[in-house]
Structures are given as C-alpha cells and as structure tokens.
Short mmCIF file of C-alpha atoms in Angstrom, two decimals:
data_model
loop_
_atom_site.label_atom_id
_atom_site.label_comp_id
_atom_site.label_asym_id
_atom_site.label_seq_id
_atom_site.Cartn_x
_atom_site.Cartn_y
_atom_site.Cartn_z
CA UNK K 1 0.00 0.00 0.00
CA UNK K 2 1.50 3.07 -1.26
CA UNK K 3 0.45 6.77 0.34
CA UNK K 4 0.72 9.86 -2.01
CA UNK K 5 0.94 13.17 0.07
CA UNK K 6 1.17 16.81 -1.55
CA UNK K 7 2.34 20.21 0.20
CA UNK K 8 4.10 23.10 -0.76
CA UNK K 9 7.83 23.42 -0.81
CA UNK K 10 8.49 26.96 -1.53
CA UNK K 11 8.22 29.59 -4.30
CA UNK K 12 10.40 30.28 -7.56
CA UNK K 13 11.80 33.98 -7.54
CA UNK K 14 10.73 36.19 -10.15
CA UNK K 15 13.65 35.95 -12.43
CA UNK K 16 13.14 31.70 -11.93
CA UNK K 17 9.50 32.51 -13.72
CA UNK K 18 7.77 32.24 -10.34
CA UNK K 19 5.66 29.66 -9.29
CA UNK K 20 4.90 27.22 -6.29
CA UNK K 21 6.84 24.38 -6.27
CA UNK K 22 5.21 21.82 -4.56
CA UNK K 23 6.38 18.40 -2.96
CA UNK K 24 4.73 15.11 -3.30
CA UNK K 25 5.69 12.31 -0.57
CA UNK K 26 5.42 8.75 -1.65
CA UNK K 27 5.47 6.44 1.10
CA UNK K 28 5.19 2.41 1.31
CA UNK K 29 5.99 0.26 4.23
CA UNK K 30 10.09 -0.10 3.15
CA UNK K 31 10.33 2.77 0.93
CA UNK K 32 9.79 6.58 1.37
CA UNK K 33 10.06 8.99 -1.21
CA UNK K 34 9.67 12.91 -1.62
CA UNK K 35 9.72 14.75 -5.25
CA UNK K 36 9.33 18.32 -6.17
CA UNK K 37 7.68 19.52 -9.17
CA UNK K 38 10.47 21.26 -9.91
CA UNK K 39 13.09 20.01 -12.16
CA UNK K 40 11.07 16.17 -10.92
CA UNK K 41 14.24 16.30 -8.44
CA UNK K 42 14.02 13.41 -5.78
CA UNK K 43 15.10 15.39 -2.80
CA UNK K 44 14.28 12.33 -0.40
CA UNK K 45 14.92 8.89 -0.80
CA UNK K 46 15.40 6.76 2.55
CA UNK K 47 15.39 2.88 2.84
CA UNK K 48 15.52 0.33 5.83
CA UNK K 49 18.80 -1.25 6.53
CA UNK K 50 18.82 -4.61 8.04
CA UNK K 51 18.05 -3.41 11.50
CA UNK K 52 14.67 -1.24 9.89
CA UNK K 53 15.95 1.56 10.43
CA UNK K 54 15.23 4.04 7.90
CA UNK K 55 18.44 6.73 6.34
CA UNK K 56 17.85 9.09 3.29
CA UNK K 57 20.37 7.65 1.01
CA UNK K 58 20.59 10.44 -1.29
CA UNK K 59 22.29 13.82 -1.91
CA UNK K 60 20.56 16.71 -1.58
CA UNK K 61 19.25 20.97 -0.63
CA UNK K 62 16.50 21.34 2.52
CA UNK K 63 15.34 24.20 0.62
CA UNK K 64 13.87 25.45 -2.84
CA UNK K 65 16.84 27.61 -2.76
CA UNK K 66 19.71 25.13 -2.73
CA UNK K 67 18.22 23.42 -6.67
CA UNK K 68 17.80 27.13 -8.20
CA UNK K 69 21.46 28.09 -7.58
CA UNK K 70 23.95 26.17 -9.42
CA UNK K 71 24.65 22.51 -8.43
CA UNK K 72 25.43 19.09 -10.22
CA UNK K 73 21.75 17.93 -10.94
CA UNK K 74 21.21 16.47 -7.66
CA UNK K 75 18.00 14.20 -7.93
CA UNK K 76 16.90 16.21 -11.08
CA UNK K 77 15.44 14.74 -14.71
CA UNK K 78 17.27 15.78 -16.65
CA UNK K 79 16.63 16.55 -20.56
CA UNK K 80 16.09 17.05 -23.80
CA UNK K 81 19.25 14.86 -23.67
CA UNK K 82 20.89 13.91 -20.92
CA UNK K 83 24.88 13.24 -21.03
CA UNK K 84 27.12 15.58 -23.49
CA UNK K 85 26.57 16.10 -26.87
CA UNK K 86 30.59 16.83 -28.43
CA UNK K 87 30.93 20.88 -29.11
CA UNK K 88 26.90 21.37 -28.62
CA UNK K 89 26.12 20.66 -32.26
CA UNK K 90 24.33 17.88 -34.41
CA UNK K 91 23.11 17.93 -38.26
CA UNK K 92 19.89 17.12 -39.18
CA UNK K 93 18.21 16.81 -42.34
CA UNK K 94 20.77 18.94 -43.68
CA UNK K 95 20.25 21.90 -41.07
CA UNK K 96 22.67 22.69 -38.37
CA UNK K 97 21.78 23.01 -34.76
CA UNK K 98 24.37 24.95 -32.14
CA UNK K 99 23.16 24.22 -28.46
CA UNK K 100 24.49 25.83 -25.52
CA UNK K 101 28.23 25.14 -24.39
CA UNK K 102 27.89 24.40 -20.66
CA UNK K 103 30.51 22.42 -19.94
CA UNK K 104 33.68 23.51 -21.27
CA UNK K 105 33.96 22.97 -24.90
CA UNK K 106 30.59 20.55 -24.87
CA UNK K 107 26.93 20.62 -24.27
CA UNK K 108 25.49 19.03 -20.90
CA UNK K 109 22.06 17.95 -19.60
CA UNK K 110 20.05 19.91 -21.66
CA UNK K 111 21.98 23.39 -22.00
CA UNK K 112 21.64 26.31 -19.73
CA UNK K 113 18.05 25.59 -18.51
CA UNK K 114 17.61 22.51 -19.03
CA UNK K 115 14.44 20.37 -17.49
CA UNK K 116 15.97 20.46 -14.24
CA UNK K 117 15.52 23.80 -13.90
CA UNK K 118 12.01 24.15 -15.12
CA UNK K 119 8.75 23.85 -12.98
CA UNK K 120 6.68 20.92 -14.23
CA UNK K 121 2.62 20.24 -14.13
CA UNK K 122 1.89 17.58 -11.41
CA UNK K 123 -1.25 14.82 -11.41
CA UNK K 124 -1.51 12.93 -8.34
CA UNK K 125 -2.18 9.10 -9.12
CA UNK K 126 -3.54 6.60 -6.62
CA UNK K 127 0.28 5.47 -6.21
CA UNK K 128 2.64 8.18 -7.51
CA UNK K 129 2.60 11.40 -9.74
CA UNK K 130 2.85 12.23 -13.26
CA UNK K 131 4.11 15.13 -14.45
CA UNK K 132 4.05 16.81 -17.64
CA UNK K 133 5.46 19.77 -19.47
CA UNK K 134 5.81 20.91 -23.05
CA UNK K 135 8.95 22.53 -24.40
CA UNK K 136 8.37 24.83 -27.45
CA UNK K 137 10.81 24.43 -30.39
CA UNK K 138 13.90 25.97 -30.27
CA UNK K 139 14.13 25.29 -26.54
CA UNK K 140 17.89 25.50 -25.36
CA UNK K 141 18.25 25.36 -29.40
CA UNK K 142 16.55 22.28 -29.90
CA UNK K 143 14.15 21.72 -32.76
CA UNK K 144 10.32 20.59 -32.27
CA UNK K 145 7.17 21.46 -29.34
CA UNK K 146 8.22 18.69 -27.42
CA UNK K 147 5.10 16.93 -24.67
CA UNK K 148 7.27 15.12 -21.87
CA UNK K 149 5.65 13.18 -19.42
CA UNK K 150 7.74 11.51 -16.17
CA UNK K 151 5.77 9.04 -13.83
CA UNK K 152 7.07 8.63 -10.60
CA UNK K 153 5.00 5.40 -9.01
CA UNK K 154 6.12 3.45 -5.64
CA UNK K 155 4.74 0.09 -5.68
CA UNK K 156 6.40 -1.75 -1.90
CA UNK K 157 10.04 -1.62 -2.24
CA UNK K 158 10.28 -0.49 -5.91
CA UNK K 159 10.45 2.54 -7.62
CA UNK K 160 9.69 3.12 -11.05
CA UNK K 161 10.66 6.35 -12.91
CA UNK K 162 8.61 6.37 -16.43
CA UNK K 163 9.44 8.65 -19.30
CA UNK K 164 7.29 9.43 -22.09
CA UNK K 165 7.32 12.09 -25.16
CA UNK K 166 5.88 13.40 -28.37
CA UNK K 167 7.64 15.36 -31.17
CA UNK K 168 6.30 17.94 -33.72
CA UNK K 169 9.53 17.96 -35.39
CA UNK K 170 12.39 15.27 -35.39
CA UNK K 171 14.71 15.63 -32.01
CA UNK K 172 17.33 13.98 -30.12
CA UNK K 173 16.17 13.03 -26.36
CA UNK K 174 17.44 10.99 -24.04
CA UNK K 175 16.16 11.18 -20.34
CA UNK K 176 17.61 10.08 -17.19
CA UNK K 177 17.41 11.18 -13.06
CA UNK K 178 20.47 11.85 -11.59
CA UNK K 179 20.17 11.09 -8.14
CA UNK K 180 23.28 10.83 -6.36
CA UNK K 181 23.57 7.53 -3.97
CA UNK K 182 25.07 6.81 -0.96
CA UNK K 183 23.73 3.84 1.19
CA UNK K 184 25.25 4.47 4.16
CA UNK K 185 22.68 7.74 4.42
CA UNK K 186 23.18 11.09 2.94
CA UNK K 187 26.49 12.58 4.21
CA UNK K 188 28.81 9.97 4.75
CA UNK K 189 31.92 10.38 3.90
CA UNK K 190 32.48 8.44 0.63
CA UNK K 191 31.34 5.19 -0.99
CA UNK K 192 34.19 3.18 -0.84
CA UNK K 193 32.69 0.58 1.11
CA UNK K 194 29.83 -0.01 -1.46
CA UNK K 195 30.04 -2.87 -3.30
CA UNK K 196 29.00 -2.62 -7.04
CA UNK K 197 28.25 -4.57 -10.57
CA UNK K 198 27.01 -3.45 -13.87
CA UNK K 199 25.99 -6.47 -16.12
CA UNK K 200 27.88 -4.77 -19.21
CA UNK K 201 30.21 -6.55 -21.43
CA UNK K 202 31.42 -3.11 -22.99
CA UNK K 203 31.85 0.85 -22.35
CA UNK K 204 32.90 3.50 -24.25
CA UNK K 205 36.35 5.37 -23.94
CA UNK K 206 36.22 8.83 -23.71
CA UNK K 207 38.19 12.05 -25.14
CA UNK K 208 39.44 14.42 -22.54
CA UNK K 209 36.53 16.47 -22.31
CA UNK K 210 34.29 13.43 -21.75
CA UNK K 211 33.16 12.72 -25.45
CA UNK K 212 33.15 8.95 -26.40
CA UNK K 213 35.98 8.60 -28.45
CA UNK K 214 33.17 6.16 -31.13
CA UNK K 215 34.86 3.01 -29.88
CA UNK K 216 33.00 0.46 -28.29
CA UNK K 217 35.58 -1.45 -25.79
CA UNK K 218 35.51 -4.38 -24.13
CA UNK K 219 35.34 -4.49 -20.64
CA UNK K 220 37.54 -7.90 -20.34
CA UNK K 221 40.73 -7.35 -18.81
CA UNK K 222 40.44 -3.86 -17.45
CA UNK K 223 38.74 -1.60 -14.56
CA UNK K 224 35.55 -1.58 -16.42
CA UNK K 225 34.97 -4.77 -15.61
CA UNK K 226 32.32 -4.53 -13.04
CA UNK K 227 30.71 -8.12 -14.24
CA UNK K 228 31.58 -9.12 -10.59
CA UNK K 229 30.20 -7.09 -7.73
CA UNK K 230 33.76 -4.77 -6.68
CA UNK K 231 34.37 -3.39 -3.26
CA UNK K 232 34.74 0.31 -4.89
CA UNK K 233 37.45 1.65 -2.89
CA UNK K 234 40.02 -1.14 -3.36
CA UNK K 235 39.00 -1.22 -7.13
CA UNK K 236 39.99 2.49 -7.64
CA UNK K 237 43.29 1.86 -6.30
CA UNK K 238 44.09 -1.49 -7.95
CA UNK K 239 43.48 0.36 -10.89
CA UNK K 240 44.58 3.73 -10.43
CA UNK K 241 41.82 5.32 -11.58
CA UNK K 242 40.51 8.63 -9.90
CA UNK K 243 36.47 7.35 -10.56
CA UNK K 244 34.23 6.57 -12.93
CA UNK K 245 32.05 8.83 -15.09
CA UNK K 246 31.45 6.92 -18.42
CA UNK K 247 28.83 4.49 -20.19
CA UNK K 248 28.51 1.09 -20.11
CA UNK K 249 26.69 -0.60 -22.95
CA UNK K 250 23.40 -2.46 -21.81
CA UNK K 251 22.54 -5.75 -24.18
CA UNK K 252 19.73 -4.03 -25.98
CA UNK K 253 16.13 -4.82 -25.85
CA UNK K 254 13.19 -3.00 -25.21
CA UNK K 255 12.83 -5.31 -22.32
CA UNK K 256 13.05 -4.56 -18.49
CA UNK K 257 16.65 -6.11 -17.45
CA UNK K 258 18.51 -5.99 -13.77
CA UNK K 259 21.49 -3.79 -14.87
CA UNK K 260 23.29 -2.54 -11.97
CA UNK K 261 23.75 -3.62 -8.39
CA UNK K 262 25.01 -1.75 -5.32
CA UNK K 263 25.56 -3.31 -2.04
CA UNK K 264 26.68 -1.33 1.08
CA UNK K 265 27.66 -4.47 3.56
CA UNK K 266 28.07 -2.52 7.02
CA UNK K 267 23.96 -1.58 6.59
CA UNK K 268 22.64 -4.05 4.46
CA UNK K 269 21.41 -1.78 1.97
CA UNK K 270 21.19 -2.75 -1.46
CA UNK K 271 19.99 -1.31 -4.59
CA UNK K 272 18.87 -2.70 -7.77
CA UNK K 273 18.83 -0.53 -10.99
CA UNK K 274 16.29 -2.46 -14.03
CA UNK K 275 15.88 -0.83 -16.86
CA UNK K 276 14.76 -0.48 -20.32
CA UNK K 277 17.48 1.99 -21.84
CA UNK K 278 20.29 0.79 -24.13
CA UNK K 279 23.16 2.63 -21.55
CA UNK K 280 24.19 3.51 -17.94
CA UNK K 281 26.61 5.87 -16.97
CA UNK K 282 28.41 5.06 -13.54
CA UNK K 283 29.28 8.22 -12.35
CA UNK K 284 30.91 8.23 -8.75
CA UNK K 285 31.06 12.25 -7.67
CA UNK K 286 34.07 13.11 -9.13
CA UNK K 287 33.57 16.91 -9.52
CA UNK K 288 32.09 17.14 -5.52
CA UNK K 289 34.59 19.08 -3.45
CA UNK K 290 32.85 19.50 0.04
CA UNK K 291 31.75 23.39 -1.10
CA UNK K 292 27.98 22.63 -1.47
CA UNK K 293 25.75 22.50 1.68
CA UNK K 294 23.63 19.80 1.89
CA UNK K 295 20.63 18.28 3.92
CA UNK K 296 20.96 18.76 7.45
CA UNK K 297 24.21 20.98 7.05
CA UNK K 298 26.21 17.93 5.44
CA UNK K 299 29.18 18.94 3.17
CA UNK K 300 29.20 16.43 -0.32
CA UNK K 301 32.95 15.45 -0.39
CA UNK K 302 34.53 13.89 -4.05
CA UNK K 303 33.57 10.35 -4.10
CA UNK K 304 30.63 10.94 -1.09
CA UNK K 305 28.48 9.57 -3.36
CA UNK K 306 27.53 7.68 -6.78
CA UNK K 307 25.65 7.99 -9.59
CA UNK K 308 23.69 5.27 -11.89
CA UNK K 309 21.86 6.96 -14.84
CA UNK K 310 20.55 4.82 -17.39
CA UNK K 311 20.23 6.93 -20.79
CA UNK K 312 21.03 6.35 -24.31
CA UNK K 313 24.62 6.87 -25.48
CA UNK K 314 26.44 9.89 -24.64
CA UNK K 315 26.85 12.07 -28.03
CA UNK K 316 24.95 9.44 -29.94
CA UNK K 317 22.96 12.07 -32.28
CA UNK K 318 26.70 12.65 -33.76
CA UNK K 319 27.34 8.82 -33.90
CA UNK K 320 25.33 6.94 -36.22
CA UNK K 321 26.65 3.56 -35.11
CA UNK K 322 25.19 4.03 -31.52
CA UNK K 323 21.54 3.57 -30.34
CA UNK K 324 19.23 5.76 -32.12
CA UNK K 325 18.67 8.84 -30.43
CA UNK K 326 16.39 10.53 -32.71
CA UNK K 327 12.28 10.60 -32.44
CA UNK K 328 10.44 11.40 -35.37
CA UNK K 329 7.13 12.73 -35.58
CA UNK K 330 4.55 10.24 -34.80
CA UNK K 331 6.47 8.13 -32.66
CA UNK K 332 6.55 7.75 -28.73
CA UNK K 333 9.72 7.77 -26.55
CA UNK K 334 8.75 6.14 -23.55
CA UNK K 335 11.40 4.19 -21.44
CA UNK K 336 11.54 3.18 -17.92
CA UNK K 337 13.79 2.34 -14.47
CA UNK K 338 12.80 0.61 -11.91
CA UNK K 339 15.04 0.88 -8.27
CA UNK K 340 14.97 -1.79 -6.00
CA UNK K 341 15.52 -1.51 -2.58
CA UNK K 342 16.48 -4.35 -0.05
CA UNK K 343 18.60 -5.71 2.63
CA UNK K 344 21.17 -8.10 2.46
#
C-alpha cells in the first residue's frame, strides 16, 4: 500500500519565472520517497537497513533555494538529452543546430536551462505522480514542441521512474534522473565501502573532455569490468583510476533487465537498478569538493556519493553507429527504471 501526500515546498523567484513548487511524498511500508515539481528532483529517498531503520540515502538541498542556484543535478530529470553532446552541435536533415556550451567545450544535460531547472505540471495518481510539461521548439536550441511526461509510481520496495514524449519535429532526447547515492545515508563520507556490478560486457572510452571517443571497448581485462560485484574503494586503487564517469553498454532490448547492483555491507542496503534503456553511466562524484551544503548541514565530499543513470549513449545524435537517439514525428519515446531496494 502506497500513500501519495502533496504540500508546498516553496516559491520560484521572479527571475526563476515564479511559481509554487510543490512536494509530493510517496510512502510504502520499506520505501519513502519525496519529489518536487520542480526540475522532478528526488530530494528524499530513505530505505531500511537490516536493522529497519530508515536513512535518506541520497544527496541533496533542505530548501527550494539550494536546486535554483547552481549545483550538479542532484535528484533532477534531466533533458532534452541527458549526457554531453561533443561541441553542442548535431546535423539534421541537412540543417545545423548549435546548443548551448555548458561544460567547457561541450553541451550538458540539456543546455543552460535545461528540465531540471524548469517547474513541471503535477497529477496525483492513486500510487505516484505524473508530471508533464511541453517545451516549445527551439528550446535551449533544440528543434520541435516537445510533450514530456515523467511518472514517478512506488509500488512496496520499488520505484519506477517512467518517461514518455511526443515530437512535432524530429529531435534527439534521451532522459535520465540523476540522483546521487550513498547507502550508508546522505552525508557519509564516501562510498568506498559499497560494493558494485554493472551487467555490461562493454563501455565506451572517452576524449578528454568526456566525449566517447566512437569506440566500443571491451570491458575484459580492465577496470571496467564490473561483471563481478567490486568493493569500490580497493577497485579504484588497484586500478589507479581517480572514478568513474562513463557508459557502459546495456545488451539491448526494449525489455526490463537488472542492470546494476550496489551493495553497502556494514547496513545491508542494497539497490537494484532495471531498466529499459540501451546505456548507464556510472558516475561516482568526481567533480564534488565539500563546497555545497547539503541536507541537514552535510558537506558532499569527491567520491561521497555515486551515480547510476541509465540513458542512451552519450553524443549518440553525432554517432550513427550508436543507439538511435532521434524521435520522429509520430512516434513515442517512452522508457523506464525501476530501483529496487532491499537488505542483504
């Protein structure tokens, strides 16, 4: 049985467009859940370890104010296409389109306002909330009205995050929520102690600026090879790597798959990502340097946390040998992720 609560959370400032922003609270008996219609951020996400006890297990702002100033998408949807597109720019049907450049030399998450940063139309359902927007053509410089739908619904100890949209004209889009993760309860000190796997045979290599390079590698033989759960600390030091932020290729199918695991033994939290998108990108909080504050005055040190956003291909819309990206007019996008929650 799955409660659905609404209340307000604050109110945009004029130059944000105004608005209420309002927070819905999903509740079952192992899983509680709080999202804003704003940006669809999850602000509130707290599980039972083995003992019952509950912890929010992801990164966030007590206040409105904390997701209108900058910050790295905590809990947000973010959209038209999530992941960098190489020098903001695509081609198609002959006609160029130049997106913003928002981080360094690339395009991120949707551009300077992206669908985090937008206020969204809620409809409470008897065990979650929909809600909808439309962005006009030429959004962020994208082409086509664009109707977006996101279902957040809370069925026991799963949640499932639905995406849904409709084209005028043909667009890239790729959706994903970037909630940041940490079992052990929102401001712990890192994840090393988490435990992870991602059922992916390959990822894809990246440029210094984060673009795939176009070549699919295997993950046999090297750090990506997360096949086997990994106690994370130990892994980034057998392989000297300073964290993870790229894709891993999902065996494709429009079919719901288990696709990631995470495991955080002192607790006996675990998570279960399932999903029907052909990537995932493992991020693990790389660019967090303690400066933010969080929930309950926490500070978000590198590595305090990790990320597991299933998505199509970073920069596919430039890459015609990755998943198709593009929805035509006529068509439906409409993917979903379900997370998992249990003890171990």
């Amino acid at each position: 049985m799955t409660t659905v609560r609404r209340e307000a959370f604050g109110r945009l400032p004029p130059e944000e467009g105004g608005g209420e922003v309002e927070k819905f609270v999903l509740q079952s008996d192992s899983v509680r859940v709080e999202i804003l219609s704003f940006g669809c951020i999850i602000t509130t996400l707290e599980t039972k370890d083995r003992e019952g006890q509950f912890s929010d297990v992801v990164l966030g702002f007590d206040t409105l104010e904390g997701y209108t100033r900058k910050h790295p998408f905590f809990g947000a949807v973010v959209g038209r296409v999530a992941n960098r597109i190489a020098n903001g720019r695509f081609t198609l049907d002959g006609k160029e389109y130049q997106l913003f450049l928002n981080n360094g030399p690339n395009s991120l998450h949707g551009g300077a306002k992206g669908f985090d940063k937008v206020l969204w139309s809620p409809q409470v359902l008897p065990n979650g909330v929909r809600f909808f927007r439309l962005s006009p053509d030429g959004e962020e410089g994208y082409p086509g009205d664009l109707k977006v739908w996101v279902t957040y619904t809370l069925s026991g100890r799963e949640l499932a995050i639905n995406y849904q949209a409709q084209t005028s004209k043909t667009t890239p889009i790729s959706l994903t929520n970037h909630s940041y993760f940490n079992l052990a309860g929102q401001g712990s000190r890192d994840v090393y102690d988490h435990e992870i796997s991602i059922e992916a045979d390959s990822y894809l290599p990246v440029d210094d600026t984060k673009i795939p390079t176009g070549e699919v590698a295997a993950v046999q033989g090297t750090g990506f090879d997360l096949r086997q759960p990994v106690e994370l600390g130990k892994h980034l030091q057998k392989f000297h790597l300073d964290g993870f932020d790229h894709n891993f290729c999902l065996h494709q199918g429009q079919d719901r798959r288990l696709v990631a695991r995470v495991f955080h033994p002192p607790s006996g939290r675990t998570m279960e990502v399932h999903t029907t998108q052909p990537g995932i990108q493992f991020y693990t909080g790389n660019n967090l340097d303690g400066s933010l504050k969080g929930k309950g005055a926490a500070t978000y040190p590198k590595h305090s946390a990790l990320c597991l956003e299933t998505q199509n291909w970073p920069d596919a819309v430039n890459k015609p040998h990755f998943p198709k990206v593009l929805l035509h007019p006529g068509e439906e996008y409409n993917h979903t992720t379900w997370l998992v929650f249990n003890t171990a």
